[in-house]
Short mmCIF file of C-alpha atoms and ligand atoms in Angstrom, two decimals:
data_model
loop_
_atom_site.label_atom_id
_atom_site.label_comp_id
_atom_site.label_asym_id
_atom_site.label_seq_id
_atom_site.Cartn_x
_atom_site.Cartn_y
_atom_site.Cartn_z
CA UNK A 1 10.46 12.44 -22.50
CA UNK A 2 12.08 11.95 -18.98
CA UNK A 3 12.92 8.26 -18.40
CA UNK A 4 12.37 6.71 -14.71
CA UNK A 5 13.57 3.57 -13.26
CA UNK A 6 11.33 2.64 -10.51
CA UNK A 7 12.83 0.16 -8.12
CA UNK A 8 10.68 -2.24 -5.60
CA UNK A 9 13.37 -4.13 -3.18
CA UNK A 10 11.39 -6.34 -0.76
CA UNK A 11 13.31 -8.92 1.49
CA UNK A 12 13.39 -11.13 -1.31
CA UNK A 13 12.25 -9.54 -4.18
CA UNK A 14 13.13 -6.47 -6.68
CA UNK A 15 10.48 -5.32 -8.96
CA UNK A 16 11.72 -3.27 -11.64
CA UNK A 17 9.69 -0.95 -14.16
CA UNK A 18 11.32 1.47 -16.40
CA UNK A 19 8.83 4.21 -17.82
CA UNK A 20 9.11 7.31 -20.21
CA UNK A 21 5.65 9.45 -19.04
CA UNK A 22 3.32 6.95 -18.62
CA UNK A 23 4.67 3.88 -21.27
CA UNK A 24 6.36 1.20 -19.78
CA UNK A 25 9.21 0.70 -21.57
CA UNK A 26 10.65 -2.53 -19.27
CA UNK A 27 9.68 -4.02 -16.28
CA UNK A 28 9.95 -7.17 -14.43
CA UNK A 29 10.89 -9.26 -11.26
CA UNK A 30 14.01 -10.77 -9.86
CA UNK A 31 12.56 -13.02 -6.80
CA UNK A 32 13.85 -15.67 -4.53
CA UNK A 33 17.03 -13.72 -3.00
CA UNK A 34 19.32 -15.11 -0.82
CA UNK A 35 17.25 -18.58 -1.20
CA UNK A 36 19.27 -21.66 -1.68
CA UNK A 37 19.91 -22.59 -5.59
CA UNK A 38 18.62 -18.65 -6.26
CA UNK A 39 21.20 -16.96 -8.68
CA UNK A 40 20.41 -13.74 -7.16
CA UNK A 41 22.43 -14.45 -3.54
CA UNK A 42 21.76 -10.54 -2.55
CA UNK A 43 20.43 -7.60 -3.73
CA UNK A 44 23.09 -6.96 -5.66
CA UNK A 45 23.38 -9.51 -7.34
CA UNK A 46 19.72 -9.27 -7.76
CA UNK A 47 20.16 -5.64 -9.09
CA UNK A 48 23.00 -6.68 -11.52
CA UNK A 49 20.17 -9.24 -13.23
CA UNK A 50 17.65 -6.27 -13.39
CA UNK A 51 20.96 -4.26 -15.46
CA UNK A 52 21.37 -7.30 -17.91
CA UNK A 53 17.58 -7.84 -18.61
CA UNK A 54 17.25 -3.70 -19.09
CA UNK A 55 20.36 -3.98 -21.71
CA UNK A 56 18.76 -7.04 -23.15
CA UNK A 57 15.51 -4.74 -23.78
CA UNK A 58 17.78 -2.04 -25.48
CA UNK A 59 17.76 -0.04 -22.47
CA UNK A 60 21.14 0.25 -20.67
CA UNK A 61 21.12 1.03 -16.66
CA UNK A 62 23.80 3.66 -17.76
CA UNK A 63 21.99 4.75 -21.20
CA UNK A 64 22.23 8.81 -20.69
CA UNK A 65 18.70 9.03 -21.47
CA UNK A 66 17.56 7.48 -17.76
CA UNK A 67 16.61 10.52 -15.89
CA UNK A 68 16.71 9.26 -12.07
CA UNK A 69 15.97 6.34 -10.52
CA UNK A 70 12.77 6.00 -7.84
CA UNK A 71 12.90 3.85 -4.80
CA UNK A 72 9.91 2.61 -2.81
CA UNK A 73 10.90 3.04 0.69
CA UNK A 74 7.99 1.30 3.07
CA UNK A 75 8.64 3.32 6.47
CA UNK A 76 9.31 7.10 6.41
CA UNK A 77 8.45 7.44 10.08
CA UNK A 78 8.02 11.37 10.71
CA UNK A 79 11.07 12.31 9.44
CA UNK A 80 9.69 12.00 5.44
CA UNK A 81 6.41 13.15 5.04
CA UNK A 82 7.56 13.82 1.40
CA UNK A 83 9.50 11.95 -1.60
CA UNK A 84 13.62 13.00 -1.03
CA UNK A 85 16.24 13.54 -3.00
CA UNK A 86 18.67 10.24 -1.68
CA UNK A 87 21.63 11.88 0.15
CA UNK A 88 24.09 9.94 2.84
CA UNK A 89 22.10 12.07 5.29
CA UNK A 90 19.08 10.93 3.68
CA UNK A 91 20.14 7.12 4.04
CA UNK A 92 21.39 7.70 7.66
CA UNK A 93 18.15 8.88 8.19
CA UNK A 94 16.15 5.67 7.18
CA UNK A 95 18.40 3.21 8.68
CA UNK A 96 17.63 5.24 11.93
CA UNK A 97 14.05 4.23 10.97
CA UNK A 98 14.64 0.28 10.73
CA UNK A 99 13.36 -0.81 14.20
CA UNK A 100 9.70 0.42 13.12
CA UNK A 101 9.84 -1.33 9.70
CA UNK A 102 13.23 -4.50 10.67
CA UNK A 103 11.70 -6.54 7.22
CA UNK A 104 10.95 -3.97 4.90
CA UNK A 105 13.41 -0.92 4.94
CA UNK A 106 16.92 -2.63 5.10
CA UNK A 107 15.85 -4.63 2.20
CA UNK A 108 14.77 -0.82 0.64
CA UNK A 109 18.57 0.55 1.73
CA UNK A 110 20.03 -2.09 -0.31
CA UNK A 111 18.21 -1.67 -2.96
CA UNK A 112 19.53 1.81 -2.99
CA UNK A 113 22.95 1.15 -2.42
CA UNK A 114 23.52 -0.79 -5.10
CA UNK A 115 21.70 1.12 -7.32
CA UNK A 116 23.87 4.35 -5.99
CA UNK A 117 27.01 2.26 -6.88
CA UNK A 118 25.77 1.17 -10.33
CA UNK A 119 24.68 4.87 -11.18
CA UNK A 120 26.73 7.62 -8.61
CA UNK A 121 26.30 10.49 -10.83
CA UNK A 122 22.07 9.94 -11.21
CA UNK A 123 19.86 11.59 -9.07
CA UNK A 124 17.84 9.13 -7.01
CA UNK A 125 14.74 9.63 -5.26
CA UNK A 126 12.70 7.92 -2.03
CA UNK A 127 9.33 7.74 -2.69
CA UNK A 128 7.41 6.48 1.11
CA UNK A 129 4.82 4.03 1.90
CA UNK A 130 3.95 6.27 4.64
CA UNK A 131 4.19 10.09 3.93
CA UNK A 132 0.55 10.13 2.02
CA UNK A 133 -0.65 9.90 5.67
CA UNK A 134 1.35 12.22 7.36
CA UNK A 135 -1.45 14.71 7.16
CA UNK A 136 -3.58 13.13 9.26
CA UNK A 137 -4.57 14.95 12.79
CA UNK A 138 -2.90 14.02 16.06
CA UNK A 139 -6.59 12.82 16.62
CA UNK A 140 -6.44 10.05 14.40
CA UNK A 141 -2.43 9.42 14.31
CA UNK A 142 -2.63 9.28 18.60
CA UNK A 143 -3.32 5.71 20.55
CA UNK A 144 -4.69 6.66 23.85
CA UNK A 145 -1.79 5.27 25.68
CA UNK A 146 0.84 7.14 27.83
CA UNK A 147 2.09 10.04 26.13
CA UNK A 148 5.28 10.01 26.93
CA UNK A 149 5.90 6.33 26.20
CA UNK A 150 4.41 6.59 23.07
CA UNK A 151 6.67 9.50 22.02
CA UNK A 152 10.13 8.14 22.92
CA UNK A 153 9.11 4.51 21.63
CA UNK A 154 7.62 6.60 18.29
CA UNK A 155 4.22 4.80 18.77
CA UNK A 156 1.75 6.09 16.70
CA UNK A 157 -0.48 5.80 13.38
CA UNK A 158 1.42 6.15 10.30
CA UNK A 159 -0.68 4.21 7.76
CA UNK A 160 1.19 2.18 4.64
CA UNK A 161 0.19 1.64 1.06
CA UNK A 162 0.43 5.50 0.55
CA UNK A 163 1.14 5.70 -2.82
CA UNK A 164 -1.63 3.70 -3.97
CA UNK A 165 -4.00 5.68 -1.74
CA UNK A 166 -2.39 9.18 -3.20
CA UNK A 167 -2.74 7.88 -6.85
CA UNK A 168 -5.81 6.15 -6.51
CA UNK A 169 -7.40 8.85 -4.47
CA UNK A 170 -6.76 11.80 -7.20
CA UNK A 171 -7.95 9.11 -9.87
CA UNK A 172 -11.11 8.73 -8.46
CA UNK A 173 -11.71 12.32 -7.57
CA UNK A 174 -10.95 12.83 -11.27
CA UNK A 175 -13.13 10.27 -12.67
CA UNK A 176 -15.86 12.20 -11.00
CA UNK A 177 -15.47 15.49 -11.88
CA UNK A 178 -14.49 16.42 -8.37
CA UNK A 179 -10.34 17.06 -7.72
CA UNK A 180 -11.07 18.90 -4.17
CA UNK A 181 -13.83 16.07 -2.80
CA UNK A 182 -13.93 13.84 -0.22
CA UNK A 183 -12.83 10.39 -1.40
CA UNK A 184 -12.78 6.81 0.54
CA UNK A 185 -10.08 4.67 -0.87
CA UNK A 186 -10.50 0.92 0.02
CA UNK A 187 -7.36 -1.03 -1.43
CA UNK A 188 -7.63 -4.57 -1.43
CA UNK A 189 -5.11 -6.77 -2.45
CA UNK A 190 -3.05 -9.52 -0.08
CA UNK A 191 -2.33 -6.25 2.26
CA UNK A 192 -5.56 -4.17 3.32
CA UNK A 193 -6.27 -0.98 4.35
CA UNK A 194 -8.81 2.00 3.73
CA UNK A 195 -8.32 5.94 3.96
CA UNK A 196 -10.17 8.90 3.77
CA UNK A 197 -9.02 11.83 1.60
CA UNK A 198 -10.28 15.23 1.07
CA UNK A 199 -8.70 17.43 -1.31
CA UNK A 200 -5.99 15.21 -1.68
CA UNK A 201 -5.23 15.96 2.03
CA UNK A 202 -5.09 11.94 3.97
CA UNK A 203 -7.46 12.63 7.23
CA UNK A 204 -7.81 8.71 8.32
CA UNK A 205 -6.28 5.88 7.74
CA UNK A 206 -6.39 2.24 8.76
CA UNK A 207 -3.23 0.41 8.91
CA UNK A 208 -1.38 2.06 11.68
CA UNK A 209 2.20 1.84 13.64
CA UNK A 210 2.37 -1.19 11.17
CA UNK A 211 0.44 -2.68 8.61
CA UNK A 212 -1.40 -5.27 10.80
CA UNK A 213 -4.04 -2.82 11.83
CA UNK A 214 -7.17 -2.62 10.36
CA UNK A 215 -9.15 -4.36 7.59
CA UNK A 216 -9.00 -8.16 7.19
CA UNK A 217 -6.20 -9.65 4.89
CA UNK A 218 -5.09 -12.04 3.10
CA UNK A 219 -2.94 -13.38 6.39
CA UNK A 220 -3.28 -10.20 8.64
CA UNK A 221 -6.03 -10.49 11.16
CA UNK A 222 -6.37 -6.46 10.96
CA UNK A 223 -8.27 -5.04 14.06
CA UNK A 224 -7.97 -7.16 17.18
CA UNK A 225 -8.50 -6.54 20.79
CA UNK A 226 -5.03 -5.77 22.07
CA UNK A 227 -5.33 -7.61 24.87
CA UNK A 228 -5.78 -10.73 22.73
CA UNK A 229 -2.17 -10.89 22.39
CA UNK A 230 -1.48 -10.27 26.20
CA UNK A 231 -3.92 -13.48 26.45
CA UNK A 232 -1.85 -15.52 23.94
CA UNK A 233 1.13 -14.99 25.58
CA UNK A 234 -0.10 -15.53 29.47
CA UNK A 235 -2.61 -18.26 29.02
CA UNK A 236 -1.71 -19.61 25.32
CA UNK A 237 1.86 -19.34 26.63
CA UNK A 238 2.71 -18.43 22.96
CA UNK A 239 6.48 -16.37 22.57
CA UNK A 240 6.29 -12.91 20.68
CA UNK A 241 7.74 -14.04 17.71
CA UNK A 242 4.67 -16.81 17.56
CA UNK A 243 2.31 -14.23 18.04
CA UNK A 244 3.87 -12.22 15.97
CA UNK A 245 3.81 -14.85 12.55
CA UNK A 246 -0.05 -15.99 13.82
CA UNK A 247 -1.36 -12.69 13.36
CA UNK A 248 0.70 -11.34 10.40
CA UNK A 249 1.19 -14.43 8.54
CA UNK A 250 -1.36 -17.07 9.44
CA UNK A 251 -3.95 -14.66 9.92
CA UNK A 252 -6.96 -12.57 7.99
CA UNK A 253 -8.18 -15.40 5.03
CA UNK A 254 -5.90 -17.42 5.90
CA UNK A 255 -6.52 -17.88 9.60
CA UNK A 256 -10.36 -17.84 8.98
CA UNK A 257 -10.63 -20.90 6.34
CA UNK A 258 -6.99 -21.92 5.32
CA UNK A 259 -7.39 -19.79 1.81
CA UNK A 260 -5.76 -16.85 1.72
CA UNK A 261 -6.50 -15.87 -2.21
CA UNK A 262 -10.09 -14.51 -2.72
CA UNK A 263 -10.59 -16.09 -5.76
CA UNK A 264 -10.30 -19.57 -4.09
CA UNK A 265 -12.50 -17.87 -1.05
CA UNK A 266 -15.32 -17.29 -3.62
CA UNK A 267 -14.79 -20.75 -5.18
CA UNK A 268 -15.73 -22.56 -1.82
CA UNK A 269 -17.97 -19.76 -0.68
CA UNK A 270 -20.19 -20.94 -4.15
CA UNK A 271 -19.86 -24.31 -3.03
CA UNK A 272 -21.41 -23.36 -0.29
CA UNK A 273 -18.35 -24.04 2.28
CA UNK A 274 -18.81 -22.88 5.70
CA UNK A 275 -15.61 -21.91 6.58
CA UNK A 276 -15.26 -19.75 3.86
CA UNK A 277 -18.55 -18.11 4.36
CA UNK A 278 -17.57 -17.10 7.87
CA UNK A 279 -14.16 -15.71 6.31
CA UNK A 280 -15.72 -13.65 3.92
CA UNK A 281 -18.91 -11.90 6.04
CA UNK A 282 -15.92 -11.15 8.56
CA UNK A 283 -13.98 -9.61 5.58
CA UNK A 284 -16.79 -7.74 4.30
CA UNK A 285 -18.33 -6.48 7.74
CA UNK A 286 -14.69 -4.95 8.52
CA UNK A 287 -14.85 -3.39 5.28
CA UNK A 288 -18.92 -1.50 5.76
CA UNK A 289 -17.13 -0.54 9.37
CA UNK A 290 -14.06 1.45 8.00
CA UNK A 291 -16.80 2.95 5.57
CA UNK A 292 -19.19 3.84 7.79
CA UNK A 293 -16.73 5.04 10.16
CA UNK A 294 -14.53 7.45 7.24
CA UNK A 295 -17.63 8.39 5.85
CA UNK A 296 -18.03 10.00 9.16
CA UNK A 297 -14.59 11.36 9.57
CA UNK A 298 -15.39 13.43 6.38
CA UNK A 299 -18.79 14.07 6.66
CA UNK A 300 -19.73 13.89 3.12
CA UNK A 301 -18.23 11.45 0.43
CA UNK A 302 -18.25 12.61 -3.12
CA UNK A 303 -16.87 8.96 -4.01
CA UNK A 304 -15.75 5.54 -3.21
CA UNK A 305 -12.96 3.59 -4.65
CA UNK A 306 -12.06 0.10 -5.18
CA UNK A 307 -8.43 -0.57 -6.06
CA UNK A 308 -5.83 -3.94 -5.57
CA UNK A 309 -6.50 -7.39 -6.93
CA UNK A 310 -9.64 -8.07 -5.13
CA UNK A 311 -10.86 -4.44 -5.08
CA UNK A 312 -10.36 -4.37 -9.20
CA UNK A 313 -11.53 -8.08 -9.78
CA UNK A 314 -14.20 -9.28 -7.13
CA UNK A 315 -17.34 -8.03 -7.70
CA UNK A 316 -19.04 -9.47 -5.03
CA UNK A 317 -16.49 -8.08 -2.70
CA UNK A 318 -17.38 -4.45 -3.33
CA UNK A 319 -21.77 -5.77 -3.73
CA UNK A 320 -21.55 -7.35 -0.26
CA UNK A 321 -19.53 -4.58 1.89
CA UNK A 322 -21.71 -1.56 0.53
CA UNK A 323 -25.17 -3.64 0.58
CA UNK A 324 -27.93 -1.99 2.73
CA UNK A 325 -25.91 1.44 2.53
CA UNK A 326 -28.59 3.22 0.70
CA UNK A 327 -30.25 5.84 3.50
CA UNK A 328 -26.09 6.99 3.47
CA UNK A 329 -26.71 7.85 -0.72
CA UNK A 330 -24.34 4.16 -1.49
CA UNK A 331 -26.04 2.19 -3.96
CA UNK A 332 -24.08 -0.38 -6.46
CA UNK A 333 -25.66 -0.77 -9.56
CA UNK A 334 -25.35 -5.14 -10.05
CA UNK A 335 -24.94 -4.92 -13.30
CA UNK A 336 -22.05 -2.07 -13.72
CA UNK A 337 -20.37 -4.00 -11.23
CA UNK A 338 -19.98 -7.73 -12.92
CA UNK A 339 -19.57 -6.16 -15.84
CA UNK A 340 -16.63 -3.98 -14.21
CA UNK A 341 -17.51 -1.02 -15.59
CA UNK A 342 -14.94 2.20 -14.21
CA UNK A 343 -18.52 3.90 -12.17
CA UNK A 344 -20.28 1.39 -11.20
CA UNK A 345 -22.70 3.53 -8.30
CA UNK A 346 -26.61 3.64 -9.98
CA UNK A 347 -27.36 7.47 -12.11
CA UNK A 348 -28.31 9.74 -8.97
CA UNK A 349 -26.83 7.86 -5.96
CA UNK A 350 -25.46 10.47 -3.96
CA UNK A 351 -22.21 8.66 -3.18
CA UNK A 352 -20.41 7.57 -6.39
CA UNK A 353 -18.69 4.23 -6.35
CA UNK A 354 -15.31 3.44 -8.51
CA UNK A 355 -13.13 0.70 -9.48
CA UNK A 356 -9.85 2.18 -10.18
CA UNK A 357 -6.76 -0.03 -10.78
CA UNK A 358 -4.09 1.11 -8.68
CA UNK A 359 -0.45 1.93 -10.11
CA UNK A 360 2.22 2.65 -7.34
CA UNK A 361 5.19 2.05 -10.11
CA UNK A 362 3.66 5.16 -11.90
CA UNK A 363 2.88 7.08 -8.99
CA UNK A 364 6.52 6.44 -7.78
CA UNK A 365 8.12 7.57 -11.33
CA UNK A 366 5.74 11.21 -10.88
CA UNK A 367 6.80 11.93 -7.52
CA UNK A 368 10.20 11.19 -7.99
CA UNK A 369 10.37 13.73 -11.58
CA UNK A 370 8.60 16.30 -9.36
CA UNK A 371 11.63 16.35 -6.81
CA UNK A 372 14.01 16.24 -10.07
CA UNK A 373 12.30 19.31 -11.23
CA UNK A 374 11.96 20.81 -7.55
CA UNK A 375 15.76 20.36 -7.02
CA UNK A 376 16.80 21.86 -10.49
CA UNK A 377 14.35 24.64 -9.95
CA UNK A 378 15.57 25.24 -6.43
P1 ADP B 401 -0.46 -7.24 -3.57
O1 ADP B 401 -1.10 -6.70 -2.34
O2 ADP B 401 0.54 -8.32 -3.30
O3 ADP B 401 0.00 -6.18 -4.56
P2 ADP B 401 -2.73 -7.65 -5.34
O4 ADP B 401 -3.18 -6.23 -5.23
O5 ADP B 401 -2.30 -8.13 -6.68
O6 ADP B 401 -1.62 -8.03 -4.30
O7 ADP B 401 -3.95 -8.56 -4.83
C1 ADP B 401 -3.83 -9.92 -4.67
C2 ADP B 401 -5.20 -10.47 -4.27
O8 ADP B 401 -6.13 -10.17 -5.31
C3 ADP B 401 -5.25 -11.98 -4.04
O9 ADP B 401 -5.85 -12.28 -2.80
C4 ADP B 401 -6.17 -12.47 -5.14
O10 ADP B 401 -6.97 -13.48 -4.70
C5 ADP B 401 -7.02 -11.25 -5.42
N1 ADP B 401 -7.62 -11.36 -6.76
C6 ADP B 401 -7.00 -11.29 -7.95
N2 ADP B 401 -7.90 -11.50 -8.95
C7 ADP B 401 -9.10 -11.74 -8.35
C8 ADP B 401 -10.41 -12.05 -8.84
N3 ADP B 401 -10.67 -12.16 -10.13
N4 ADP B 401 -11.40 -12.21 -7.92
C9 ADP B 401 -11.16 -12.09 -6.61
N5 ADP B 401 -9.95 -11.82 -6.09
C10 ADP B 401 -8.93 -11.64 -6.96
#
């Protein structure tokens, strides 16, 4: 069985998981990098840990039975619509990409360098955030803003989380018995965002030049009137970068009630709390709008699914965003839900409603043995 390392470097983070099919053989975290009194001061450094704890667990970064190694790259832009083989044209490639993701993929390129220094002769593959949505139409990627800016600035949807949304997506067409239907994905976990899939094809998505747009998060307001921000800066007299932290960092949850974890939301929302009842009917009434509105994009939905740490856990997430949805064939049965059963849609609704647990480090480790196999093949 093929063995896959599948490597997560955030800004100060690596996530490691090492898998043979589906069995996870290792995994962990190496966190905290560059921070004062950290003993990881860079990536490779942190790398080197994520070595000593796989030859702790009996399974050597240069054992001859690793396969390749898969790296979660956030922003493919246009130029990756699919996972790559990691060449130095490949890596020239995504540093040309940095300005439209400067936190995420230089912090991805390290990641890979030092992996590509620890293990030269393995094949290595780049598995994107954003190349799920690269099918969607120029109607949905476009923002109706001058054309010409747009294209030499490269402003346009792209839509993140994609490997959750192509995993979770065929997981729930599975579960019911439908591989080529029409499937809403609604992943919920600190990040947001929603898509619409049909036949495994991405049509809509909701995050879109970055991952601010769309749903509420945990401390990203999602959807906003642009010309909030052009307020903010005139009349709150607020700098870019203060914008920029308010609405990606001390937004969504956050922002709203000063919790940005759900399960402390629900806490206060029981205790009847105000502030956190506001903050979750403003969560939930984004959420009903992106359904409504990809339910229309595909016409018919054969099923929606819940995936991400509130999505799996939070029942009353997923009762109050499709409540009152039942002239559009969306009914949640209440007691399949708390119980948190896999279908949890009443026998004979015409929509069917999952909870599927989303796994990007398996997704990753698939799409990077189907390039292996492409390559050899080819
Ligand atoms: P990430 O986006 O960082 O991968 P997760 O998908 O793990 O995060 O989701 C984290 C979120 O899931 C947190 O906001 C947390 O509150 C929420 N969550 C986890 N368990 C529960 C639960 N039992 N009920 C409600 N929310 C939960």
């Amino acid at each position: 069985m093929s063995r896959v390392l599948v490597l997560n470097s955030g800004s100060s983070s690596v996530k490691y998981r090492l898998l043979s099919g589906a069995e996870r053989l290792a995994s962990g975290m190496v966190d905290r990098i560059g921070e004062a009194g950290s003993p990881a001061a860079d990536h490779g450094a942190a790398l080197k840990t994520v070595a000593t704890e796989l030859a702790d667990a009996g399974f050597g970064l240069d054992s001859p039975e690793l396969t390749a190694i898969g790296h979660r790259v956030v922003h493919g832009g246009t130029t990756f619509t699919e996972p790559t083989l990691i060449t130095e044209e490949v890596i020239k490639k995504i540093e040309e990409l940095v300005p439209l993701a400067p936190l995420h993929n230089p912090a991805n390129l390290a990641g890979i360098e030092v992996a590509r220094r620890l293990r030269p002769d393995l094949p290595q593959v780049a598995v994107f955030d954003t190349a799920f949505h690269s099918t969607i139409s120029p109607a949905a990627a476009t923002y109706a803003i001058d054309r010409e800016l747009a294209e030499r600035l490269s402003i346009r949807r792209y839509g993140f989380h994609g490997t959750s949304h192509a995993y979770v997506s065929r997981e729930a067409a599975r579960a019911v018995d439908r591989p080529m239907g029409n499937v809403i994905v609604l992943h919920l976990g600190n990040g947001a965002s929603a898509s619409a899939v049909s036949a495994g094809r991405c049509l809509d998505t909701s995050m879109g030049m970055t991952p601010l747009e769309g749903l509420v998060m945990g401390t990203r307001s999602g959807d906003l009137d642009p010309a909030v921000v052009l307020y903010l800066e005139r009349t709150g007299g607020m700098s870019p970068d203060e914008i920029d932290t308010l609405l990606n960092r001390h937004g969504g949850m956050l922002g709203l009630c000063g919790d940005n974890d759900m399960r402390a939301v629900e806490k206060r929302l029981a205790a009847g709390d105000p502030d956190a009842q506001l903050a979750f009917s403003v969560y939930c009434h984004r959420l009903r709008k992106y359904v409504g509105a990809y339910y229309a994009v595909l016409g018919t939905v054969d099923v929606i699914a819940f995936t991400g740490g509130v999505g799996e856990n939070s029942s009353l997430v997923r009762e109050t965003a499709l409540a009152g949805l039942e002239a559009l064939g969306i009914v949640v049965d209440p007691v399949r839900n708390r119980r948190g059963d896999r279908l949890i849609s009443t026998d004979g609704a015409a929509v069917r409603v999952a909870v599927i647990p989303t796994d990007e480090e398996l997704e990753i480790a698939r799409q990077t043995l189907e390039v292996i196999s492409r390559t050899n093949r080819g």
